[in-house]
Short mmCIF file of C-alpha atoms in Angstrom, two decimals:
data_model
loop_
_atom_site.label_atom_id
_atom_site.label_comp_id
_atom_site.label_asym_id
_atom_site.label_seq_id
_atom_site.Cartn_x
_atom_site.Cartn_y
_atom_site.Cartn_z
CA UNK A 206 -6.16 -25.51 -31.13
CA UNK A 207 -5.89 -29.00 -29.49
CA UNK A 208 -2.56 -27.90 -28.41
CA UNK A 209 -4.07 -25.05 -27.02
CA UNK A 210 -6.23 -26.78 -25.12
CA UNK A 211 -3.50 -29.01 -24.02
CA UNK A 212 -0.90 -26.04 -22.93
CA UNK A 213 -3.38 -23.60 -21.32
CA UNK A 214 -3.78 -25.74 -18.17
CA UNK A 215 -0.16 -25.47 -17.32
CA UNK A 216 0.11 -22.05 -18.54
CA UNK A 217 -2.56 -21.02 -16.18
CA UNK A 218 -1.34 -23.03 -13.27
CA UNK A 219 2.24 -21.14 -13.61
CA UNK A 220 0.04 -17.97 -13.51
CA UNK A 221 -1.47 -18.98 -10.31
CA UNK A 222 1.29 -19.51 -8.70
CA UNK A 223 2.77 -15.94 -8.85
CA UNK A 224 -0.96 -14.58 -9.48
CA UNK A 225 -3.22 -15.97 -7.64
CA UNK A 226 -5.21 -16.01 -4.55
CA UNK A 227 -7.37 -18.71 -3.13
CA UNK A 228 -9.59 -17.34 -0.18
CA UNK A 229 -10.25 -19.07 2.93
CA UNK A 230 -12.60 -22.21 2.50
CA UNK A 231 -15.24 -20.77 4.68
CA UNK A 232 -15.88 -17.67 2.57
CA UNK A 233 -15.41 -19.83 -0.59
CA UNK A 234 -18.66 -21.90 0.80
CA UNK A 235 -20.30 -19.30 2.15
CA UNK A 236 -20.34 -17.54 -1.34
CA UNK A 237 -21.15 -20.27 -3.32
CA UNK A 238 -24.16 -21.61 -0.85
CA UNK A 239 -25.45 -18.08 -2.73
CA UNK A 240 -25.47 -18.72 -5.91
CA UNK A 241 -28.31 -21.57 -6.21
CA UNK A 242 -30.63 -18.89 -4.21
CA UNK A 243 -29.82 -16.02 -6.41
CA UNK A 244 -30.48 -17.89 -9.69
CA UNK A 245 -33.31 -19.91 -8.42
CA UNK A 246 -36.66 -18.62 -10.55
CA UNK A 247 -38.68 -20.05 -7.00
CA UNK A 248 -36.41 -18.01 -4.78
CA UNK A 249 -39.73 -15.52 -3.57
CA UNK A 250 -37.48 -12.70 -2.14
CA UNK A 251 -36.55 -11.88 -5.62
CA UNK A 252 -39.84 -12.01 -7.14
CA UNK A 253 -40.10 -8.00 -7.38
CA UNK A 254 -36.97 -7.84 -9.31
CA UNK A 255 -37.59 -9.92 -12.10
CA UNK A 256 -39.33 -9.03 -15.48
CA UNK A 257 -37.22 -5.68 -15.83
CA UNK A 258 -39.52 -2.82 -17.50
CA UNK A 259 -38.20 -2.75 -21.42
CA UNK A 260 -34.98 -0.41 -21.44
CA UNK A 261 -35.21 -0.04 -17.84
CA UNK A 262 -32.12 -1.35 -15.53
CA UNK A 263 -31.93 -4.88 -14.59
CA UNK A 264 -31.95 -4.93 -10.98
CA UNK A 265 -31.98 -8.34 -10.29
CA UNK A 266 -28.61 -8.48 -12.28
CA UNK A 267 -27.52 -5.81 -10.60
CA UNK A 268 -28.09 -7.01 -7.02
CA UNK A 269 -26.68 -10.81 -8.16
CA UNK A 270 -23.96 -9.02 -9.61
CA UNK A 271 -23.22 -6.91 -6.80
CA UNK A 272 -22.97 -9.77 -4.14
CA UNK A 273 -21.15 -12.37 -6.32
CA UNK A 274 -18.69 -9.97 -7.81
CA UNK A 275 -17.91 -7.00 -6.02
CA UNK A 276 -18.73 -7.86 -2.12
CA UNK A 277 -16.81 -11.01 -2.75
CA UNK A 278 -13.99 -9.59 -4.39
CA UNK A 279 -13.81 -6.78 -2.21
CA UNK A 280 -14.20 -9.63 1.27
CA UNK A 281 -11.31 -11.58 -0.56
CA UNK A 282 -9.24 -8.61 -0.88
CA UNK A 283 -9.66 -7.82 2.72
CA UNK A 284 -8.79 -11.61 3.47
CA UNK A 285 -5.59 -11.17 1.52
CA UNK A 286 -4.29 -7.59 2.83
CA UNK A 287 -4.93 -9.10 6.54
CA UNK A 288 -3.23 -12.23 6.42
CA UNK A 289 -0.52 -10.65 4.73
CA UNK A 290 -0.10 -8.29 7.26
CA UNK A 291 -0.06 -11.23 9.78
CA UNK A 292 2.32 -12.85 8.27
CA UNK A 293 4.72 -9.69 8.25
CA UNK A 294 4.18 -8.65 11.43
CA UNK A 295 4.89 -12.45 13.05
CA UNK A 296 7.51 -12.48 11.01
CA UNK A 297 9.27 -9.13 12.13
CA UNK A 298 8.66 -9.92 15.71
CA UNK A 299 10.26 -13.41 15.65
CA UNK A 300 13.11 -11.69 13.97
CA UNK A 301 13.36 -9.31 16.79
CA UNK A 302 12.98 -11.83 19.58
CA UNK A 303 15.66 -13.64 18.05
CA UNK A 304 18.08 -10.81 18.98
CA UNK A 305 17.24 -10.26 22.40
CA UNK A 306 19.76 -12.48 23.71
CA UNK A 307 22.40 -10.49 21.71
CA UNK A 308 21.63 -7.62 22.75
CA UNK A 309 22.12 -8.74 26.71
CA UNK A 310 21.71 -6.24 29.79
CA UNK A 311 20.49 -3.34 28.98
CA UNK A 312 19.64 -0.02 31.36
CA UNK A 313 16.46 0.58 31.81
CA UNK A 314 14.93 2.98 28.92
CA UNK A 315 17.26 1.75 26.35
CA UNK A 316 15.61 1.53 22.61
CA UNK A 317 15.91 0.89 18.67
CA UNK A 318 13.62 2.02 16.40
CA UNK A 319 12.88 2.15 13.05
CA UNK A 320 13.96 0.32 10.02
CA UNK A 321 12.34 -0.15 6.87
CA UNK A 322 8.72 -1.79 6.69
CA UNK A 323 6.93 -0.21 3.76
CA UNK A 324 5.52 -3.35 2.82
CA UNK A 325 3.96 -3.49 6.28
CA UNK A 326 2.56 -0.16 5.47
CA UNK A 327 1.34 -0.76 2.13
CA UNK A 328 -0.37 -3.82 3.23
CA UNK A 329 -1.77 -1.82 6.09
CA UNK A 330 -2.83 0.90 3.62
CA UNK A 331 -4.18 -1.70 1.18
CA UNK A 332 -6.71 -3.08 4.27
CA UNK A 333 -8.01 0.44 5.02
CA UNK A 334 -9.20 1.33 1.43
CA UNK A 335 -10.47 -2.57 1.01
CA UNK A 336 -12.77 -2.74 4.01
CA UNK A 337 -14.20 1.17 3.65
CA UNK A 338 -15.15 0.07 -0.26
CA UNK A 339 -16.24 -3.54 0.84
CA UNK A 340 -19.10 -1.78 2.62
CA UNK A 341 -19.65 0.59 -0.17
CA UNK A 342 -19.91 -2.47 -2.56
CA UNK A 343 -22.73 -3.62 -0.16
CA UNK A 344 -24.44 -0.53 -0.24
CA UNK A 345 -24.91 -0.29 -4.03
CA UNK A 346 -25.90 -4.28 -3.97
CA UNK A 347 -28.25 -3.69 -1.30
CA UNK A 348 -29.98 -0.86 -3.09
CA UNK A 349 -30.13 -2.30 -6.45
CA UNK A 350 -32.18 -4.95 -4.29
CA UNK A 351 -34.80 -2.28 -3.82
CA UNK A 352 -34.53 -0.90 -7.37
CA UNK A 353 -32.36 2.09 -6.21
CA UNK A 354 -28.77 3.53 -6.86
CA UNK A 355 -27.08 3.80 -4.05
CA UNK A 356 -23.39 4.97 -3.70
CA UNK A 357 -22.70 5.45 0.08
CA UNK A 358 -23.30 3.21 2.53
CA UNK A 359 -23.91 6.05 5.12
CA UNK A 360 -27.19 7.14 2.80
CA UNK A 361 -28.71 3.58 2.57
CA UNK A 362 -30.91 3.30 5.63
CA UNK A 363 -32.74 6.53 3.85
CA UNK A 364 -32.73 5.30 0.61
CA UNK A 365 -34.52 2.16 1.26
CA UNK A 366 -36.62 3.41 4.28
CA UNK A 367 -39.86 2.58 2.58
CA UNK A 368 -39.42 0.23 -0.30
CA UNK A 369 -40.81 -2.65 -1.43
CA UNK A 370 -40.75 -5.05 -0.31
CA UNK A 371 -41.29 -3.41 3.00
CA UNK A 372 -40.38 -5.96 5.46
CA UNK A 373 -36.97 -6.55 4.08
CA UNK A 374 -36.56 -2.67 4.08
CA UNK A 375 -37.41 -2.81 7.52
CA UNK A 376 -35.10 -5.40 8.04
CA UNK A 377 -32.34 -3.38 6.31
CA UNK A 378 -32.95 -0.19 8.40
CA UNK A 379 -32.90 -2.00 11.73
CA UNK A 380 -29.61 -3.38 10.84
CA UNK A 381 -27.90 -0.41 9.83
CA UNK A 382 -29.14 1.59 12.93
CA UNK A 383 -27.60 -1.62 14.91
CA UNK A 384 -24.68 -1.92 13.03
CA UNK A 385 -23.32 1.11 11.35
CA UNK A 386 -22.59 2.73 14.99
CA UNK A 387 -20.28 -0.50 15.77
CA UNK A 388 -18.16 1.02 12.53
CA UNK A 389 -17.35 4.50 13.84
CA UNK A 390 -13.66 3.65 13.24
CA UNK A 391 -14.44 3.00 9.84
CA UNK A 392 -17.24 5.29 8.99
CA UNK A 393 -17.25 8.14 11.13
CA UNK A 394 -20.14 9.90 11.43
CA UNK A 395 -18.93 13.15 12.06
CA UNK A 396 -15.48 13.69 9.91
CA UNK A 397 -15.45 17.10 11.39
CA UNK A 398 -14.42 15.50 14.80
CA UNK A 399 -12.68 12.21 13.92
CA UNK A 400 -11.14 11.06 10.03
CA UNK A 401 -11.32 7.74 9.54
CA UNK A 402 -7.58 5.68 8.51
CA UNK A 403 -9.25 5.53 5.08
CA UNK A 404 -10.04 9.55 4.51
CA UNK A 405 -6.53 10.36 5.77
CA UNK A 406 -5.04 7.92 3.58
CA UNK A 407 -7.14 9.12 0.39
CA UNK A 408 -6.89 12.78 1.26
CA UNK A 409 -4.23 13.84 3.46
CA UNK A 410 -1.56 11.87 4.58
CA UNK A 411 0.39 8.45 4.16
CA UNK A 412 -0.02 7.03 7.21
CA UNK A 413 2.22 3.86 8.43
CA UNK A 414 1.15 1.09 10.01
CA UNK A 415 3.46 2.04 13.26
CA UNK A 416 7.24 2.37 14.18
CA UNK A 417 8.91 -0.84 14.96
CA UNK A 418 10.73 -0.37 18.74
CA UNK A 419 12.32 -2.86 20.93
CA UNK A 420 12.54 -1.31 24.43
CA UNK A 421 13.85 -2.29 27.69
CA UNK A 422 11.85 -1.45 31.26
CA UNK A 423 12.24 -2.92 34.98
CA UNK A 424 9.80 -5.54 33.90
CA UNK A 425 11.56 -7.07 30.68
CA UNK A 426 11.43 -6.35 27.04
CA UNK A 427 8.61 -4.34 24.66
CA UNK A 428 8.80 -5.31 21.30
CA UNK A 429 6.54 -4.32 17.97
CA UNK A 430 4.97 -1.69 16.82
CA UNK A 431 4.16 1.51 18.62
CA UNK A 432 2.41 4.89 16.88
CA UNK A 433 0.94 4.45 13.51
CA UNK A 434 -2.71 4.96 12.70
CA UNK A 435 -4.10 2.70 15.08
CA UNK A 436 -2.36 4.87 18.20
CA UNK A 437 -0.30 1.61 19.20
CA UNK A 438 1.41 1.95 22.62
CA UNK A 439 3.40 -0.83 25.39
CA UNK A 440 1.72 -1.30 28.48
CA UNK A 441 2.71 -4.14 30.75
CA UNK A 442 -0.15 -5.35 33.51
CA UNK A 443 0.35 -4.90 36.56
CA UNK A 444 -0.24 -8.44 37.84
CA UNK A 445 2.77 -9.96 35.81
CA UNK A 446 4.48 -12.35 37.97
CA UNK A 447 7.32 -13.57 35.32
CA UNK A 448 10.87 -12.91 36.35
CA UNK A 449 11.89 -10.22 34.12
CA UNK A 450 14.63 -11.45 32.01
CA UNK A 451 11.75 -13.60 30.81
CA UNK A 452 9.46 -11.01 29.76
CA UNK A 453 8.68 -10.12 26.49
CA UNK A 454 5.64 -7.71 25.79
CA UNK A 455 4.63 -7.62 22.24
CA UNK A 456 2.54 -4.81 20.43
CA UNK A 457 0.62 -6.23 17.65
CA UNK A 458 -1.32 -4.68 14.72
CA UNK A 459 -3.19 -7.96 13.78
CA UNK A 460 -5.69 -8.17 16.20
CA UNK A 461 -6.90 -4.67 16.09
CA UNK A 462 -7.14 -4.93 12.44
CA UNK A 463 -8.71 -8.88 12.62
CA UNK A 464 -11.53 -7.25 14.87
CA UNK A 465 -12.39 -4.65 12.45
CA UNK A 466 -12.35 -6.88 9.38
CA UNK A 467 -15.02 -8.86 11.72
CA UNK A 468 -17.28 -5.84 12.19
CA UNK A 469 -17.19 -5.21 8.68
CA UNK A 470 -18.06 -9.08 7.78
CA UNK A 471 -20.68 -9.02 9.91
CA UNK A 472 -23.10 -5.74 8.26
CA UNK A 473 -22.27 -7.58 5.00
CA UNK A 474 -23.65 -11.08 6.12
CA UNK A 475 -26.66 -9.29 7.97
CA UNK A 476 -27.49 -6.93 4.89
CA UNK A 477 -27.23 -10.26 2.73
CA UNK A 478 -29.62 -12.32 5.26
CA UNK A 479 -31.99 -9.43 5.32
CA UNK A 480 -32.30 -9.33 1.41
CA UNK A 481 -31.15 -12.42 -0.42
CA UNK A 482 -32.35 -14.79 2.81
CA UNK A 483 -35.10 -12.61 4.21
CA UNK A 484 -34.07 -13.24 7.68
CA UNK A 485 -33.25 -11.20 10.67
CA UNK A 486 -30.01 -13.36 11.90
CA UNK A 487 -26.60 -12.92 12.96
CA UNK A 488 -24.00 -13.40 9.98
CA UNK A 489 -24.84 -16.82 9.09
CA UNK A 490 -21.08 -17.29 7.38
CA UNK A 491 -18.03 -15.81 9.71
CA UNK A 492 -15.22 -16.33 8.33
CA UNK A 493 -12.23 -18.63 8.91
CA UNK A 494 -9.32 -16.29 10.09
CA UNK A 495 -6.66 -18.83 10.84
CA UNK A 496 -5.79 -18.75 6.79
CA UNK A 497 -2.68 -17.63 5.73
CA UNK A 498 -1.64 -15.83 2.49
CA UNK A 499 0.95 -18.47 1.28
CA UNK A 500 -2.16 -21.09 0.97
CA UNK A 501 -3.68 -19.04 -1.68
CA UNK A 502 -0.27 -18.45 -3.96
#
C-alpha cells in the first residue's frame, strides 16, 4: 500500500496532462463559494429541504448535486469547448493572414474557400449541446429546490409557480420571464418557426461552423468563416479609411458564441441567486473568458 500511495500522485499527474481540464479561476471560486452555503446547517433558505420524509426523495441532496455536480460540469464543458473554438479559429486566421502576401495582387472577387476544419465543427457542435444541457441541468436543480421534478427549463416557471417557499418561487418566475426571451436563439419559443442549432444537430443535420474563405474586394482581403449555423457573412464598414492594401476584414465565430455563453451564465447564476442565496441580483460571478484551454491541460 505504501508503494501505491507513493506512485499514484505521479500517475494522476501524468493522466491530467492528457485528459485533465482546469476551469477558469473565477468559476472555480464561484462554485467553491457555494459549497459552505449549501452545506451549512444554518442556511435558512434551505430549511424547507431538511429532514425528508421516510422513503421520500432527498430534495436537499438533489439540489446540492444539481448545482455542484451537474450545473458545474455543464458550465465547465461550455468553457472548454468555447476556448477550443477560440484557439482553433485564431490559429486558422493567423495562418490565412500569413499567406496573403504570397497571394499577391488579386482581381476583385477572387476567392479561395474550403479546407478541412472538422475539429472546429466538432467543437462548435459540442458547445451547442453543452449550452443546452447546462440550461436543463439548472432546471432540474431549481425544480428540486421546490421539491419537484423538472426535465425542461421551458416548463420550470409553470412547475415552481405557487410552490413553497413563495418568495423564492416568485424570484424564479421573474427571472425566467426576463431571461428566457434573451435565449431565443438557444431555446426558441416556437420550434415550427425557428429551430435551434442544438435541435438541428440532434434531429436534422450536421451543421458546420462555417466555410473558411479568403476573398478580395476593392477594400482589401476578407478572411474567415462564412455561413454555417450562425450564418456568418462578410461586410466592410462604410467609413473605413485605411488603405486597401492594409485592410483585412475578419469574419469570426468566437464572439457570437461567447455572447451565447454569457447569456446562459446570466440565467443560471440568477437562478442560483434566487434559490440558494435568495436574492434578486444580477449574476454574482461572471466568468473570466480570457482563459485558454491550453492552461487546463
